[in-house]
Structures are given as structure tokens and as C-alpha cells.
XYZ file of C-alpha atoms in Angstrom:
212
model
C 56.673 -27.713 36.881
C 58.254 -25.491 34.038
C 61.837 -24.606 35.656
C 64.320 -22.662 33.847
C 67.602 -23.774 33.196
C 70.194 -20.432 32.910
C 73.691 -20.662 31.994
C 76.101 -17.823 31.070
C 78.644 -18.197 28.337
C 81.678 -16.220 27.240
C 81.284 -15.261 23.557
C 85.194 -15.575 22.934
C 84.989 -19.383 23.544
C 82.609 -20.195 20.969
C 84.392 -18.931 17.724
C 86.542 -21.787 16.732
C 87.660 -22.927 13.414
C 85.836 -26.062 13.066
C 82.357 -24.509 13.892
C 80.109 -24.343 10.410
C 78.325 -21.004 10.924
C 75.974 -22.317 7.931
C 74.122 -24.230 10.342
C 72.778 -21.058 11.910
C 70.584 -20.833 8.918
C 70.210 -17.922 6.236
C 68.246 -15.230 7.937
C 70.987 -15.336 10.508
C 74.194 -15.002 8.350
C 72.094 -12.460 6.379
C 71.561 -10.694 9.411
C 75.351 -10.748 10.576
C 76.272 -8.978 7.243
C 74.368 -5.987 7.959
C 76.016 -4.884 11.161
C 78.147 -1.473 10.660
C 80.389 -2.140 13.666
C 82.911 -4.560 12.731
C 82.837 -6.418 15.817
C 78.899 -6.978 16.082
C 78.926 -9.928 13.547
C 81.117 -12.212 15.820
C 79.533 -11.384 18.687
C 76.093 -12.178 17.103
C 77.362 -15.501 15.527
C 78.952 -16.668 18.600
C 75.770 -15.786 20.354
C 73.750 -18.116 18.126
C 76.228 -20.811 18.285
C 75.551 -20.602 22.045
C 71.972 -21.292 21.708
C 72.359 -23.875 19.486
C 74.968 -25.818 21.407
C 72.858 -25.154 24.758
C 69.664 -26.755 23.076
C 71.574 -29.412 21.442
C 72.945 -30.354 24.722
C 69.503 -29.856 26.759
C 68.092 -32.330 24.254
C 70.914 -34.895 24.320
C 71.298 -34.734 20.536
C 73.910 -33.692 17.881
C 73.393 -30.163 16.856
C 73.553 -31.088 13.320
C 69.932 -32.450 13.465
C 68.408 -28.825 14.912
C 67.412 -26.271 12.406
C 67.009 -22.754 13.653
C 63.539 -21.485 13.775
C 62.936 -18.015 14.966
C 59.438 -16.588 15.078
C 58.369 -13.191 15.558
C 54.828 -12.164 16.796
C 54.496 -9.384 14.330
C 56.622 -10.981 11.154
C 55.811 -14.631 11.361
C 58.380 -17.473 10.904
C 61.377 -17.844 9.439
C 62.990 -14.652 10.669
C 66.224 -13.337 11.871
C 64.880 -12.179 15.251
C 61.750 -12.738 17.347
C 61.471 -15.837 19.735
C 64.334 -18.596 19.404
C 63.571 -21.866 18.582
C 64.551 -24.988 16.612
C 63.284 -27.739 14.377
C 64.227 -31.033 15.507
C 64.307 -33.597 12.508
C 61.231 -31.997 11.206
C 59.352 -31.009 14.204
C 59.344 -28.143 16.622
C 61.909 -29.035 19.636
C 60.443 -29.079 22.853
C 62.203 -26.203 24.383
C 61.132 -22.740 25.427
C 64.368 -20.448 24.911
C 65.661 -17.143 25.300
C 68.976 -15.695 25.204
C 70.761 -12.198 25.709
C 74.023 -10.835 24.970
C 76.256 -7.945 26.594
C 79.774 -6.843 27.373
C 81.312 -9.934 25.626
C 78.847 -12.656 27.329
C 75.650 -14.605 26.340
C 72.714 -15.488 28.844
C 71.075 -18.420 27.994
C 67.670 -19.875 29.422
C 65.413 -22.746 28.403
C 62.403 -24.921 29.595
C 62.796 -28.485 28.270
C 59.237 -29.787 27.466
C 57.309 -26.706 28.486
C 53.598 -26.451 29.187
C 51.623 -25.559 26.055
C 51.810 -21.566 25.717
C 54.571 -21.268 28.119
C 56.526 -18.012 27.564
C 60.249 -17.010 28.441
C 62.337 -14.142 28.555
C 65.705 -13.362 29.580
C 68.070 -10.419 29.457
C 71.705 -9.867 30.278
C 72.718 -5.965 30.541
C 75.748 -3.935 31.180
C 75.398 -1.435 34.074
C 77.074 1.462 32.055
C 74.701 1.238 29.432
C 71.862 2.962 31.494
C 74.123 5.969 32.716
C 73.190 8.464 30.005
C 71.020 11.640 30.925
C 67.363 11.598 30.281
C 66.954 7.727 30.734
C 64.689 7.632 33.699
C 62.127 9.872 31.877
C 61.907 7.558 28.696
C 62.334 4.360 30.434
C 60.838 4.313 34.056
C 57.670 4.854 35.246
C 56.999 7.374 38.307
C 56.725 4.573 40.792
C 60.162 3.081 39.664
C 61.492 6.638 39.763
C 60.754 7.176 42.992
C 62.067 3.902 43.862
C 65.234 4.884 43.014
C 65.587 8.218 44.343
C 64.975 6.172 47.728
C 68.112 4.094 47.420
C 71.728 5.083 48.192
C 73.215 7.188 45.199
C 76.097 4.715 44.880
C 73.478 2.190 44.023
C 71.232 3.814 41.977
C 73.012 3.077 38.444
C 72.969 -0.544 39.090
C 69.486 -0.447 40.311
C 68.548 1.474 37.163
C 70.131 -1.317 34.950
C 68.262 -3.801 37.206
C 64.756 -2.102 36.388
C 65.811 -2.067 32.507
C 66.793 -5.881 32.377
C 63.561 -6.824 34.171
C 61.587 -4.794 31.448
C 63.562 -6.089 28.530
C 63.174 -9.826 29.851
C 59.365 -9.227 30.516
C 58.484 -7.598 27.011
C 60.596 -10.513 25.298
C 58.582 -12.943 27.117
C 55.240 -11.260 25.905
C 56.709 -10.759 22.510
C 56.147 -7.023 22.409
C 59.273 -5.734 22.540
C 59.787 -1.955 22.538
C 56.524 -1.566 20.776
C 55.228 -1.472 24.388
C 56.506 1.906 26.085
C 58.938 0.971 28.729
C 57.762 4.192 30.784
C 54.314 2.689 31.028
C 55.539 -1.020 32.260
C 56.136 -1.128 36.201
C 58.513 -3.772 36.973
C 58.877 -3.462 40.626
C 56.836 -6.176 41.649
C 55.558 -8.816 38.806
C 54.675 -12.352 39.307
C 56.737 -14.488 37.234
C 59.598 -11.871 36.903
C 62.783 -12.400 38.962
C 66.284 -11.038 39.052
C 69.210 -13.333 38.152
C 71.322 -13.749 41.175
C 74.158 -11.148 41.095
C 76.966 -13.634 42.433
C 76.501 -15.565 39.308
C 77.304 -12.976 37.067
C 80.614 -11.030 36.384
C 80.933 -7.515 37.895
C 79.274 -4.860 35.949
C 76.300 -7.163 34.782
C 72.757 -7.660 35.755
C 70.304 -10.066 34.263
C 66.654 -11.019 34.566
C 64.206 -13.629 33.817
C 60.568 -13.714 33.179
C 58.339 -16.692 32.836
C 54.738 -17.073 32.175
């Protein structure tokens, strides 16, 4: 049975002097050099290093044997984005992977030796990111808006972020991303989609995992 392994890593712990970032591959390094915010490249690189180390630990291999292999459903293989994966000694590593960064943390998820066609998506969100005016109209279905109105006001911001994390996780899993209008995707009750237990997360963060 496919059972996801989920871990939360602190990004600050990843960037140490003896790490060779060249192991991340040219597409990732090129992307890191294009961020406008000076803090983003370090966070991006740390997140990619976390995923590399995570994959190596699950497979019990030296990370030097893994070559990043990101594949976008729209753009194909060899990308700096899309579904993460690795080649192990020239063949696809037996992992389904997903990762998400927020507020100095990276959430990592994997299924080792997944069944054929298994897809995985995970998302980590800061509650503060969804508190702007007009969010509900562009991101939530009418059913989700009614649900949000039914909970105490003090809980609404967190519930709003929880719904958004569920949407992001699901759309990562399907490979559609935000090409699918999130306001047309109701995530209150979808088989294969679940919240990450709040007690496993720092204050101010929510997360979700989709498997299918």
C-alpha cells in the first residue's frame, strides 16, 4: 500500500559551506539566478538541497548518485519546475515526490516504490498570505465561502489558508497547477486529500497532502 512519508525541514539548516550546489543541476541554478528578491535564491537552493537529501536518505544511497529530473506535464522533462524526481545511476529513482516552501520551512513528502501512475502533491502555506481583500472571490467556490462564513470569525483566516493549501496540493498532484481556476475546485471533501496534522507544524502554518 502506498504510504506517504512526510517531513518538515528548516531551510536555515540546509545551507552549509561544504554543500556543492552544482549537484542541483543547471536548470535549478539558472532559475535561482533570476529571482528579484535577494532572499529567494538561498531559500530556493536550500529547498532543492532538502529534497535531494530527503530522497537519498529514503533510498539509502549517496546523494551524489542522484541527478535531478524535473518534469512538467506541459513542458516535458529537463525543467527547473514541475514534478520533482531523480535519476539514480541512469534510471528513474523509485520515488514519488513533492515539496513546498513557506516562512523558512520546507515540507517534503514521498512514496517509496510507488505503484505505477501514483501522483503526489503537498503544499505548505503561511496563514498570513491569504488575508488580503478579494481572496475569497478569486480562490474559493461558493460552497467553500459558505463554509467559511459558518466558522467563528477568529478561525476564518486559518480555515481560508487551509482551503488554499488543499487546492495547491491537489493541483500539484494532478499537474494542472493554477491553469485550473481554483475558484472552480471545491476541496472540502475530496478522496485522497487530507490536512497535515497542525501539531506537526509551527504556528502560523498549514499544510495539505494529496495522493492519487
